Coordinates of C-alpha atoms and ligand atoms in Angstrom, one line a residue:
X8 CA 0.0 0.0 -0.1
X9 CA 1.6 3.2 -1.2
X10 CA 0.8 6.6 -0.1
X11 CA 1.9 10.1 -1.4
X12 CA 2.3 12.8 1.2
X13 CA 2.1 16.3 -0.3
X14 CA 3.2 18.6 2.7
X15 CA 5.5 21.5 2.9
X16 CA 6.0 21.7 6.6
X17 CA 8.8 19.3 7.2
X18 CA 8.1 18.3 10.7
X19 CA 4.6 17.4 10.1
X20 CA 5.4 15.4 6.9
X21 CA 8.1 13.5 8.7
X22 CA 6.0 12.8 11.5
X23 CA 3.1 11.5 9.1
X24 CA 5.6 9.4 7.3
X25 CA 7.2 7.7 10.1
X26 CA 3.7 6.9 11.5
X27 CA 2.2 5.5 8.4
X28 CA 5.4 3.3 7.8
X29 CA 5.2 2.0 11.3
X30 CA 1.6 1.0 10.3
X31 CA 2.8 -0.9 7.2
X32 CA 2.5 1.7 4.2
X33 CA 5.0 2.7 1.9
X34 CA 5.4 6.4 1.8
X35 CA 6.7 8.9 -0.8
X36 CA 7.1 12.6 0.3
X37 CA 6.6 15.9 -1.7
X38 CA 7.2 19.3 -0.4
X39 CA 5.2 21.2 -2.9
X40 CA 2.5 21.1 -5.3
X41 CA 4.6 20.8 -8.4
X42 CA 6.5 17.9 -7.3
X43 CA 3.4 16.3 -5.7
X44 CA 1.5 16.5 -8.9
X45 CA 4.3 15.2 -11.0
X46 CA 4.6 12.0 -8.6
X47 CA 0.8 11.5 -8.6
X48 CA 0.8 11.5 -12.2
X49 CA 3.6 9.1 -12.8
X50 CA 3.5 6.7 -9.9
X51 CA 0.6 4.6 -8.7
X52 CA -0.7 5.3 -5.3
X53 CA -3.4 4.0 -3.1
X54 CA -3.9 7.3 -1.5
X55 CA -2.8 11.0 -1.7
X56 CA -2.5 13.0 1.5
X57 CA -2.7 16.6 0.3
X58 CA -2.1 19.8 2.2
X59 CA -4.2 22.7 0.9
X60 CA -1.7 25.5 1.6
X61 CA 1.3 24.7 -0.3
X62 CA 4.0 27.0 -1.8
X63 CA 3.5 27.8 -5.5
X64 CA 0.6 25.4 -6.5
X65 CA -1.8 24.7 -3.8
X66 CA -3.6 21.6 -2.9
X67 CA -6.8 22.8 -4.9
X68 CA -4.7 23.2 -8.0
X69 CA -3.1 19.9 -7.8
X70 CA -6.4 18.0 -7.2
X71 CA -8.1 19.9 -10.1
X72 CA -5.3 19.0 -12.5
X73 CA -5.4 15.3 -11.3
X74 CA -9.1 14.9 -11.8
X75 CA -9.1 16.7 -15.2
X76 CA -6.6 14.2 -16.3
X77 CA -9.0 11.6 -14.9
X78 CA -6.4 10.4 -12.2
X79 CA -8.8 9.1 -9.7
X80 CA -6.5 8.3 -7.0
X81 CA -8.4 9.0 -3.5
X82 CA -7.3 12.3 -1.9
X83 CA -7.3 13.0 1.6
X84 CA -7.1 16.7 2.2
X85 CA -5.4 18.4 5.1
X86 CA -6.8 21.9 5.8
X87 CA -5.6 24.5 8.4
X88 CA -8.8 26.5 8.0
X89 CA -12.0 25.3 9.6
X90 CA -14.1 26.9 7.1
X91 CA -17.2 25.1 5.8
X92 CA -16.5 26.4 2.2
X93 CA -13.0 24.9 2.4
X94 CA -14.3 21.4 3.0
X95 CA -17.2 21.9 0.6
X96 CA -14.6 23.1 -2.0
X97 CA -12.4 20.3 -1.4
X98 CA -15.1 17.6 -1.9
X99 CA -16.5 19.2 -5.0
X100 CA -12.9 19.2 -6.5
X101 CA -12.9 15.5 -6.0
X102 CA -11.5 15.1 -2.6
X103 CA -12.5 11.9 -0.7
X104 CA -12.2 13.4 2.8
X105 CA -10.4 16.0 4.8
X106 CA -9.0 16.6 8.1
X107 CA -8.6 20.0 9.8
X108 CA -5.3 20.6 11.4
X109 CA -4.3 20.2 14.1
X110 CA -5.3 16.5 14.2
X111 CA -4.3 13.4 15.9
X112 CA -2.3 10.7 14.0
X113 CA -4.8 8.1 15.1
X114 CA -7.7 10.1 13.4
X115 CA -5.4 10.4 10.1
X116 CA -4.8 6.7 10.3
X117 CA -8.6 5.8 10.8
X118 CA -9.5 8.0 7.7
X119 CA -6.8 6.5 5.7
X120 CA -8.0 3.1 6.3
X121 CA -11.7 3.9 5.9
X122 CA -10.7 5.5 2.4
X123 CA -8.8 2.5 1.4
X124 CA -11.7 0.3 2.5
X125 CA -13.9 2.0 -0.1
X126 CA -11.6 0.4 -2.6
X127 CA -10.6 1.9 -6.0
X128 CA -14.3 2.6 -7.1
X129 CA -15.1 6.1 -6.9
X130 CA -18.2 7.5 -6.3
X131 CA -18.7 10.6 -8.7
X132 CA -21.3 13.1 -7.3
X133 CA -23.2 14.3 -10.2
X134 CA -25.6 17.3 -9.8
X135 CA -28.4 17.8 -12.2
X136 CA -31.3 19.8 -13.2
X137 CA -33.3 19.5 -16.2
X138 CA -30.8 18.5 -19.1
X139 CA -27.9 20.2 -17.2
X140 CA -25.5 17.9 -15.5
X141 CA -22.4 18.6 -13.3
X142 CA -20.0 15.8 -12.7
X143 CA -18.0 17.1 -9.6
X144 CA -15.6 14.1 -9.6
X145 CA -14.6 14.5 -13.2
X146 CA -15.0 18.2 -13.4
X147 CA -17.4 18.3 -16.4
X148 CA -20.5 20.1 -17.4
X149 CA -22.8 19.1 -19.9
X150 CA -26.2 20.4 -21.2
X151 CA -28.5 18.3 -23.5
X152 CA -25.5 15.7 -23.8
X153 CA -23.2 18.5 -25.1
X154 CA -20.0 19.3 -23.2
X155 CA -19.8 22.9 -21.7
X156 CA -16.4 24.4 -21.8
X157 CA -16.4 26.4 -18.3
X158 CA -13.5 27.9 -16.5
X159 CA -12.8 26.8 -13.1
X160 CA -14.5 29.7 -11.6
X161 CA -17.6 29.2 -13.9
X162 CA -17.9 25.7 -13.0
X163 CA -17.5 26.5 -9.2
X164 CA -20.2 29.2 -9.6
X165 CA -22.6 26.8 -11.6
X166 CA -21.8 24.2 -8.9
X167 CA -23.0 26.4 -6.2
X168 CA -26.1 27.4 -8.2
X169 CA -26.9 23.8 -8.7
X170 CA -26.5 22.8 -5.1
X171 CA -29.0 25.5 -4.1
X172 CA -31.3 25.3 -7.1
X173 CA -34.7 26.7 -6.7
X174 CA -33.3 29.2 -4.0
X175 CA -32.9 32.9 -4.7
X176 CA -29.2 33.6 -4.1
X177 CA -28.1 37.0 -3.4
X178 CA -24.9 38.6 -4.9
X179 CA -23.4 38.9 -1.6
X180 CA -23.9 35.3 -0.7
X181 CA -22.4 34.1 -4.1
X182 CA -19.4 36.5 -3.9
X183 CA -18.8 35.1 -0.3
X184 CA -19.1 31.6 -1.3
X185 CA -17.7 31.5 -4.7
X186 CA -15.0 34.0 -4.4
X187 CA -14.3 34.0 -0.7
X188 CA -14.5 37.8 -0.6
X189 CA -16.5 40.2 1.4
X190 CA -18.8 41.8 -1.4
X191 CA -18.1 45.3 -2.3
X192 CA -21.2 47.2 -3.3
X193 CA -19.5 48.6 -6.4
X194 CA -18.0 45.4 -7.5
X195 CA -19.6 43.6 -10.4
X196 CA -17.4 40.3 -10.4
X197 CA -20.6 38.2 -9.8
X198 CA -22.5 39.8 -12.8
X199 CA -19.8 39.4 -15.1
X200 CA -19.1 35.9 -14.4
X201 CA -22.8 35.2 -14.4
X202 CA -23.2 36.7 -17.8
X203 CA -20.4 34.5 -19.1
X204 CA -21.8 31.5 -17.6
X205 CA -25.2 32.2 -19.1
X206 CA -23.7 32.6 -22.5
X207 CA -22.4 28.9 -22.3
X208 CA -25.3 27.3 -20.2
X209 CA -28.3 29.0 -21.3
X210 CA -27.8 31.0 -24.8
X211 CA -27.4 28.1 -26.9
X212 CA -30.5 26.5 -25.4
X213 CA -34.3 27.3 -25.7
X214 CA -35.1 26.8 -22.0
X215 CA -33.4 29.1 -19.6
X216 CA -32.2 28.0 -16.2
X217 CA -30.4 30.8 -14.8
X218 CA -33.0 33.4 -13.8
X219 CA -32.4 37.2 -12.5
X220 CA -34.3 38.1 -9.5
X221 CA -34.4 42.0 -9.8
X222 CA -32.7 43.9 -6.9
X223 CA -31.9 40.4 -5.3
X224 CA -29.8 38.1 -7.1
X225 CA -30.1 35.0 -8.9
X226 CA -31.9 31.6 -9.0
X227 CA -31.3 28.3 -11.1
X228 CA -34.5 26.8 -11.8
X229 CA -36.6 25.1 -14.5
X230 CA -39.6 27.2 -15.4
X231 CA -42.6 26.0 -17.3
Ligands
CA19 CA1 1.2 23.8 4.3

């Protein structure tokens, strides 16, 4: 059982490596996202333990890249931030589980064993509304069977709308959840991205799914 640890804090990395080796695993270490991504693409691992905050390429970028290349090695995220949106984001990007730092080694070992017990078959969460489908595991969007070419941000935005479909979402909420920013009233980042998203998701199709609620925000829903 071979595990890859991508972690820039040397003490943490060494401690995890030693602990896992004592429990019978073979462990490779990478200190940054670049090296971690390279090892994950070129070697075979049963599990990748991936720190979110890494110098250069962060953990989000590493997993996004792997899933795009259809490398489905299970990923356990280590996050220092106990923010709900970080957990959701990790899972949306295709992580299998996450641990919030600091954690006990026994907890990491339990999660590791639990992920490995699930075996190589990955459940791929798919969000859908009408003929719109978002495959979170493979990071693919389709409408009416046609692939939609979305940027990572547009994908994230659409995924948020789909998770909350039928609900009117304010621009403030969208900015907080998708951009992780406190919304400035003069910023039109949400509008700009929503327009681009609509040009791909709605414009080529007869039935519109994204609707503007004037003065409030947006709702994704199927209307008769
Ligand atoms: Ca780190």
